[in-house]
Amino acid sequence: ISASDNLIETPPAVPDLNISNAAPVVTVLPETLNIVVGNTDSSEIIASDSDGVISSVMATSSDVSIATITYTNSTISVTGVSVGNATITVMVTDDEGLSSETTLAVSVNELYAPTVTLSDDSLTVLRGETNSSVVTVTDDGTIESVYADSSDINVASAVYNLDGYIEVTGIAKGTANITVTATDNTGLDGTASL
């Protein structure tokens, strides 16, 4: 009689390897933009992936009638179309197909011309003497220039002083209108006269 062991060898157990893909991270700086109709501003897109690479960047506007966009992998440019608010959503996807998103809040405002006011409605100036009126200028942008002009330089001359007033000098008897004009950084003018 012959006997043998039929031993079956069991292979060693293989541990479960749970390798997971981390989602990418995305932010925008700044997170809000305030722009005027017709102007464009931009925000930086900062994206990273700890265990892979960013394979795509996409951006969309919640309302293209208010704000339109163009973008690259690192910058999003927003143009104001009409007054209102829009949300720009930026989504990044990594090489394993996971995505993350962030938003950029956009407020679009109307573009207004400067407002110019004078402290006086009229001035009486004797020939050879100078009188002044305080000038106040407000604007939603930056004032680039302010100047004063006389309708008749043979009667009175006018000069804008950088301290915020105009000096009117009497030249001869008569009447002249003095107009102060302020121009902002968008090229819009505002005026006031006395």
Tab-separated table of N, CA and C in Angstrom, residues 35-39 63-68 79-86 106-111:
chain	number	residue	atom	x	y	z
A	35	ILE	N	-16.759	96.072	-10.789
A	35	ILE	CA	-16.358	96.712	-12.035
A	35	ILE	C	-17.517	97.541	-12.573
A	36	VAL	N	-17.189	98.420	-13.508
A	36	VAL	CA	-18.231	99.238	-14.128
A	36	VAL	C	-18.535	98.693	-15.514
A	37	VAL	N	-19.703	99.020	-16.003
A	37	VAL	CA	-20.135	98.561	-17.326
A	37	VAL	C	-19.080	98.956	-18.361
A	38	GLY	N	-18.673	97.991	-19.165
A	38	GLY	CA	-17.696	98.240	-20.220
A	38	GLY	C	-16.258	98.030	-19.816
A	39	ASN	N	-15.983	97.926	-18.526
A	39	ASN	CA	-14.608	97.729	-18.067
A	39	ASN	C	-14.327	96.258	-17.803
A	63	ASP	N	-24.484	84.637	-15.453
A	63	ASP	CA	-25.342	85.502	-16.264
A	63	ASP	C	-24.478	86.321	-17.225
A	64	VAL	N	-24.368	85.849	-18.470
A	64	VAL	CA	-23.524	86.527	-19.453
A	64	VAL	C	-24.111	87.859	-19.908
A	65	SER	N	-25.368	88.149	-19.546
A	65	SER	CA	-25.912	89.471	-19.864
A	65	SER	C	-25.401	90.521	-18.875
A	66	ILE	N	-24.815	90.073	-17.766
A	66	ILE	CA	-24.229	90.983	-16.768
A	66	ILE	C	-22.708	90.980	-16.848
A	67	ALA	N	-22.092	89.784	-16.932
A	67	ALA	CA	-20.633	89.683	-16.952
A	67	ALA	C	-20.203	88.542	-17.863
A	68	THR	N	-19.274	88.853	-18.769
A	68	THR	CA	-18.697	87.826	-19.629
A	68	THR	C	-17.268	87.559	-19.175
A	79	THR	N	-15.587	91.009	-17.848
A	79	THR	CA	-16.003	92.279	-18.442
A	79	THR	C	-17.445	92.559	-18.041
A	80	GLY	N	-17.683	93.761	-17.525
A	80	GLY	CA	-19.035	94.168	-17.152
A	80	GLY	C	-19.865	94.491	-18.380
A	81	VAL	N	-21.032	93.860	-18.510
A	81	VAL	CA	-21.914	94.072	-19.658
A	81	VAL	C	-23.078	94.981	-19.282
A	82	SER	N	-23.700	94.720	-18.130
A	82	SER	CA	-24.806	95.545	-17.654
A	82	SER	C	-24.829	95.506	-16.127
A	83	VAL	N	-25.580	96.424	-15.529
A	83	VAL	CA	-25.628	96.540	-14.077
A	83	VAL	C	-26.259	95.296	-13.462
A	84	GLY	N	-25.646	94.770	-12.411
A	84	GLY	CA	-26.173	93.601	-11.712
A	84	GLY	C	-25.069	92.790	-11.071
A	85	ASN	N	-25.426	91.609	-10.592
A	85	ASN	CA	-24.474	90.710	-9.942
A	85	ASN	C	-24.428	89.388	-10.685
A	86	ALA	N	-23.245	88.815	-10.750
A	86	ALA	CA	-23.068	87.505	-11.383
A	86	ALA	C	-22.070	86.709	-10.557
A	106	VAL	N	-19.104	88.806	-8.645
A	106	VAL	CA	-18.898	89.980	-9.486
A	106	VAL	C	-20.085	90.930	-9.326
A	107	SER	N	-19.777	92.201	-9.079
A	107	SER	CA	-20.788	93.249	-9.018
A	107	SER	C	-20.455	94.266	-10.103
A	108	VAL	N	-21.416	94.492	-11.009
A	108	VAL	CA	-21.213	95.420	-12.121
A	108	VAL	C	-22.063	96.663	-11.863
A	109	ASN	N	-21.418	97.819	-11.923
A	109	ASN	CA	-22.084	99.087	-11.636
A	109	ASN	C	-22.081	99.983	-12.865
A	110	GLU	N	-22.955	100.968	-12.840
A	110	GLU	CA	-23.051	101.933	-13.937
A	110	GLU	C	-21.865	102.878	-13.883
A	111	LEU	N	-21.481	103.365	-15.034
A	111	LEU	CA	-20.405	104.337	-15.146
A	111	LEU	C	-21.023	105.729	-15.137
